[in-house]
CSV table of C-alpha atoms in Angstrom, one decimal:
chain,number,residue,atom,x,y,z
A,18,MET,CA,25.6,27.8,88.8
A,19,SER,CA,23.8,28.8,85.6
A,20,VAL,CA,24.7,27.3,82.2
A,21,ARG,CA,26.0,30.8,81.1
A,22,ASP,CA,28.4,30.9,84.1
A,23,ALA,CA,29.6,27.5,83.1
A,24,TRP,CA,29.8,28.5,79.4
A,25,GLY,CA,29.8,31.0,80.2
A,26,ILE,CA,43.8,50.9,63.6
A,27,ARG,CA,58.5,76.3,42.0
A,28,ALA,CA,61.2,77.2,42.1
A,29,ALA,CA,61.2,80.2,39.8
A,30,ARG,CA,64.0,80.5,37.2
A,31,ALA,CA,65.9,83.8,37.4
A,32,VAL,CA,66.5,85.5,34.1
A,33,ARG,CA,69.6,87.6,33.9
A,34,THR,CA,69.7,90.2,31.2
A,35,THR,CA,73.2,91.0,30.1
A,36,GLY,CA,74.2,92.2,26.6
A,37,ALA,CA,72.1,93.6,23.8
A,38,ALA,CA,70.5,90.4,22.6
A,39,ARG,CA,69.1,89.5,26.0
A,40,PRO,CA,66.1,91.9,26.1
A,41,ALA,CA,64.6,90.5,22.9
A,42,ARG,CA,65.0,86.9,24.3
A,43,ALA,CA,63.4,88.0,27.5
A,44,VAL,CA,60.5,89.4,25.6
A,45,ARG,CA,59.9,86.1,23.8
A,46,ARG,CA,60.0,84.3,27.1
A,47,THR,CA,57.6,86.7,28.5
A,48,GLY,CA,55.2,86.0,25.6
A,49,ARG,CA,55.4,82.3,26.2
A,50,GLY,CA,54.8,82.9,29.9
A,51,ALA,CA,51.7,84.9,29.1
A,52,ARG,CA,50.4,82.2,26.9
A,53,LEU,CA,51.0,79.6,29.6
A,54,ALA,CA,49.3,81.7,32.2
A,55,LEU,CA,46.3,82.0,29.9
A,56,ALA,CA,46.3,78.3,29.2
A,57,VAL,CA,46.1,77.3,32.9
A,58,PRO,CA,42.6,78.8,33.5
A,59,LEU,CA,41.4,77.5,30.2
A,60,LEU,CA,42.6,74.0,31.2
A,61,ALA,CA,40.8,74.3,34.5
A,62,VAL,CA,37.6,75.3,32.7
A,63,ALA,CA,37.9,72.3,30.4
A,64,LEU,CA,38.4,70.0,33.3
A,65,ALA,CA,35.5,71.4,35.1
A,66,GLY,CA,33.4,70.9,32.0
A,67,CYS,CA,34.3,67.2,32.2
A,68,GLY,CA,33.3,67.0,35.8
A,69,ILE,CA,36.9,66.9,37.1
A,70,ARG,CA,38.0,69.5,39.7
A,71,ALA,CA,41.5,70.7,39.2
A,72,THR,CA,43.8,70.7,42.3
A,73,GLU,CA,47.3,71.8,42.9
A,74,VAL,CA,48.0,69.7,46.0
A,75,PRO,CA,47.4,66.1,46.9
A,76,THR,CA,44.1,65.4,48.8
A,77,ASP,CA,43.8,62.9,51.6
A,78,PHE,CA,40.3,61.5,51.7
A,79,GLY,CA,41.1,59.1,54.6
A,80,PRO,CA,40.2,55.4,54.7
A,81,ALA,CA,37.2,54.1,52.9
A,82,PRO,CA,34.2,53.8,55.2
A,83,SER,CA,33.3,50.3,56.3
A,84,ARG,CA,30.1,48.8,54.9
A,85,VAL,CA,30.1,46.0,57.4
A,86,PRO,CA,29.2,47.0,60.9
A,87,CYS,CA,29.3,43.5,62.5
A,88,ALA,CA,27.4,44.9,65.5
A,89,LEU,CA,23.8,44.8,66.5
A,90,THR,CA,22.4,48.1,67.7
A,91,GLY,CA,20.4,46.6,70.6
A,92,PRO,CA,18.8,43.4,71.8
A,93,ASP,CA,17.5,41.3,68.9
A,94,ASP,CA,13.9,40.5,69.6
A,95,GLY,CA,14.1,37.8,66.9
A,96,THR,CA,16.5,35.7,69.0
A,97,GLN,CA,15.5,36.8,72.5
A,98,SER,CA,12.7,35.3,74.5
A,99,SER,CA,11.1,35.9,77.9
A,100,ARG,CA,12.2,32.4,79.1
A,101,GLY,CA,15.5,30.7,78.4
A,102,ILE,CA,19.2,30.8,79.2
A,103,LEU,CA,21.4,33.5,77.7
A,104,VAL,CA,24.3,32.0,75.7
A,105,GLN,CA,26.8,33.3,73.2
A,106,VAL,CA,27.4,31.8,69.7
A,107,PHE,CA,29.9,32.7,67.1
A,108,LEU,CA,28.5,33.8,63.6
A,109,LEU,CA,30.4,34.9,60.5
A,110,CYS,CA,30.7,38.6,59.7
A,111,SER,CA,33.2,40.3,57.4
A,112,SER,CA,35.1,36.9,57.1
A,113,GLN,CA,35.6,36.8,60.8
A,114,LEU,CA,33.9,35.2,63.8
A,115,ALA,CA,31.8,37.5,65.8
A,116,PRO,CA,29.9,36.7,69.1
A,117,VAL,CA,26.1,37.1,69.2
A,118,ASP,CA,23.9,36.6,72.2
A,119,ARG,CA,21.0,34.1,72.0
A,120,THR,CA,18.6,32.5,74.4
A,121,VAL,CA,18.1,28.8,74.4
A,122,ARG,CA,15.9,26.3,76.2
A,123,ILE,CA,17.4,23.1,77.5
A,124,GLU,CA,15.1,20.3,78.5
A,125,ALA,CA,15.8,18.7,81.9
A,126,GLY,CA,17.5,15.3,81.9
A,127,PRO,CA,20.1,13.2,83.6
A,128,ALA,CA,23.2,15.1,84.8
A,129,GLU,CA,25.5,12.9,82.8
A,130,THR,CA,23.9,14.2,79.5
A,131,ASP,CA,24.1,17.9,80.4
A,132,ARG,CA,27.1,18.5,78.2
A,133,VAL,CA,25.4,16.8,75.2
A,134,ARG,CA,22.1,18.6,75.6
A,135,ALA,CA,24.0,22.0,76.0
A,136,ALA,CA,26.1,21.2,72.9
A,137,GLN,CA,23.0,20.3,70.9
A,138,ALA,CA,21.3,23.5,71.9
A,139,LEU,CA,24.3,25.5,70.7
A,140,LEU,CA,24.4,23.6,67.4
A,141,ASP,CA,20.8,24.3,66.8
A,142,GLU,CA,21.4,28.1,67.3
A,143,LEU,CA,24.5,28.0,65.0
A,144,SER,CA,22.6,26.3,62.2
A,145,ALA,CA,19.5,28.5,62.5
A,146,ARG,CA,18.9,31.2,59.9
A,147,PRO,CA,20.1,34.5,61.3
A,148,SER,CA,17.4,36.9,62.3
A,149,ASP,CA,16.4,40.0,60.2
A,150,ALA,CA,18.5,42.3,62.4
A,151,GLU,CA,21.5,40.0,62.2
A,152,ARG,CA,21.3,39.7,58.5
A,153,GLN,CA,21.1,43.5,58.2
A,154,ALA,CA,24.3,43.7,60.2
A,155,ASN,CA,25.8,41.2,57.7
A,156,TYR,CA,25.9,38.2,60.0
A,157,SER,CA,25.7,34.7,58.5
A,158,THR,CA,26.4,31.1,59.4
A,159,GLY,CA,28.2,28.2,57.7
A,160,VAL,CA,27.0,25.5,60.0
A,161,PRO,CA,24.6,23.1,58.1
A,162,LYS,CA,21.1,22.4,59.3
A,163,GLY,CA,20.4,19.0,60.8
A,164,LEU,CA,23.8,18.6,62.5
A,165,SER,CA,23.5,16.6,65.7
A,166,VAL,CA,25.8,15.7,68.5
A,167,GLY,CA,26.1,12.8,70.9
A,168,GLY,CA,28.2,11.7,73.8
A,169,PRO,CA,31.5,9.7,73.8
A,170,GLU,CA,32.0,6.2,72.6
A,171,ARG,CA,33.3,3.5,75.0
A,172,ALA,CA,37.0,4.1,74.1
A,173,ASP,CA,36.7,7.9,74.0
A,174,PRO,CA,37.7,10.4,76.7
A,175,ALA,CA,34.8,11.2,79.0
A,176,ASP,CA,34.7,14.8,77.7
A,177,ALA,CA,34.4,13.8,74.0
A,178,LEU,CA,31.5,14.8,71.8
A,179,ARG,CA,30.7,13.1,68.5
A,180,LEU,CA,29.0,15.0,65.6
A,181,SER,CA,26.8,13.4,63.0
A,182,THR,CA,29.2,14.8,60.4
A,183,ALA,CA,33.0,14.2,60.8
A,184,PRO,CA,34.8,17.5,61.7
A,185,ALA,CA,37.1,17.0,58.7
A,186,ASP,CA,34.1,17.0,56.4
A,187,LEU,CA,32.9,20.4,57.6
A,188,THR,CA,34.0,23.6,56.0
A,189,SER,CA,36.7,25.5,57.9
A,190,TYR,CA,34.1,28.2,58.7
A,191,ALA,CA,31.6,25.8,60.2
A,192,LEU,CA,34.2,24.0,62.2
A,193,ALA,CA,35.6,27.3,63.6
A,194,GLN,CA,32.1,28.4,64.6
A,195,ILE,CA,31.5,25.2,66.4
A,196,ILE,CA,34.8,25.0,68.2
A,197,CYS,CA,34.8,28.6,69.3
A,198,THR,CA,31.2,28.4,70.5
A,199,PHE,CA,31.7,25.1,72.3
A,200,SER,CA,35.0,26.4,73.9
A,201,ASP,CA,33.2,29.0,75.9
A,202,SER,CA,30.5,26.6,77.1
A,203,GLU,CA,29.8,23.6,79.2
A,204,ALA,CA,30.6,21.5,76.2
A,205,ALA,CA,34.3,22.3,76.6
A,206,SER,CA,36.8,20.7,78.9
A,207,ASP,CA,38.2,22.5,81.9
A,208,ASP,CA,41.0,24.0,79.8
A,209,SER,CA,38.4,25.3,77.2
A,210,ALA,CA,39.6,22.7,74.6
A,211,VAL,CA,36.9,20.9,72.7
A,212,THR,CA,37.2,17.1,72.2
A,213,LEU,CA,35.3,16.3,69.0
A,214,GLY,CA,34.9,13.4,66.8
A,215,GLY,CA,32.6,12.2,64.0
A,216,PRO,CA,30.2,9.3,63.6
A,217,GLY,CA,32.8,6.7,62.6
A,218,THR,CA,35.4,4.9,64.6
A,219,ASP,CA,38.2,7.5,64.1
A,220,ALA,CA,39.5,8.8,67.4
A,221,PRO,CA,38.3,12.2,68.5
A,222,ARG,CA,40.7,15.1,68.6
A,223,ARG,CA,41.1,18.1,71.0
A,224,TYR,CA,40.5,21.4,69.2
A,225,GLU,CA,41.4,24.9,70.4
A,226,CYS,CA,39.8,28.3,69.5
A,227,THR,CA,42.7,30.7,68.9
A,228,GLN,CA,42.7,34.4,67.9
A,229,ASP,CA,43.9,33.4,64.5
A,230,VAL,CA,40.9,31.2,64.1
A,231,ARG,CA,38.6,33.9,65.1
A,232,ASP,CA,40.2,36.4,62.8
A,233,ARG,CA,40.6,34.1,59.7
A,234,PRO,CA,38.2,31.2,60.0
A,235,GLY,CA,38.3,30.6,56.3
A,236,SER,CA,42.0,29.9,56.2
A,237,GLN,CA,42.9,28.9,59.8
A,238,THR,CA,41.7,25.5,60.9
A,239,PRO,CA,41.3,25.2,64.6
A,240,PRO,CA,44.6,23.5,65.8
A,241,SER,CA,44.1,20.0,67.2
A,242,THR,CA,45.9,17.2,68.9
A,243,GLU,CA,45.1,13.6,69.4
A,244,ALA,CA,42.8,13.0,72.4
A,245,ASP,CA,43.8,10.5,75.1
A,246,GLY,CA,41.5,7.5,75.5
A,247,ALA,CA,39.0,6.9,78.3
C-alpha cells in the first residue's frame, strides 16, 4: 500500500375643478408642474455632468466578484517532480485551509520510524515557501521553517509525535495546518486523530481536524483531549 493510500451560495393626484375659483388654481398648479417637468431633465443633465447616471429604479449589481480563487489551474510544476510520492497538504487561502497536492521523497528506513519520516516530509512541505503558481492563487503558509518532529517518549502512546516547538506555542493557523495535514496521512491514528506533543515533558494530546477548523483556522483551535499513556 502506497503512502498516499495510507495518508491517503405615482400615484397621480386627481384635481377636481368645481366652482369659479378652481380654474385659476388649476392653472397655477399646471405652471408649477411645467416648471417641475422642465427641472427633471435639467437635473439629469447636471448629474451626468458630474459623472452620475440618473436612474428611476433600484439596480441590482449582484455580489462582488471574488479576488481570491484558491484554486490552481493545473499541475504545479514548481512542486511536482518525476519521482516521489503524491501527498496532500493544507495551506492557507482566503483565511481558510485549502488542500494542495505535493510530491515528496521519503528515505528508506526502519518500519518503526515510517510515521516519523512521513510526518517530517509533510512538515517540510508545509514550511516551504509556496511556489509562484500557488502565490498567484493566494496560497500561503503559517508553519515556521526548521520545525522538526520525533517519535514518542517512553511514557507516550505509541502513536504520539513530538514537535520541536510545543503545539501551544504555534499560531492557530500553523497548528491547524499541521493537524489537518497529518490527519489524512500515515502520521495519524486509525481514527484520523493526531497525537501531538512538544519537546518538554508535558503529556501529548489528541487533536482533531474538524470542518470548523478548516473554515476558520484563525479562530478555531483544533479540539483536543488528553492522550492515554503507553
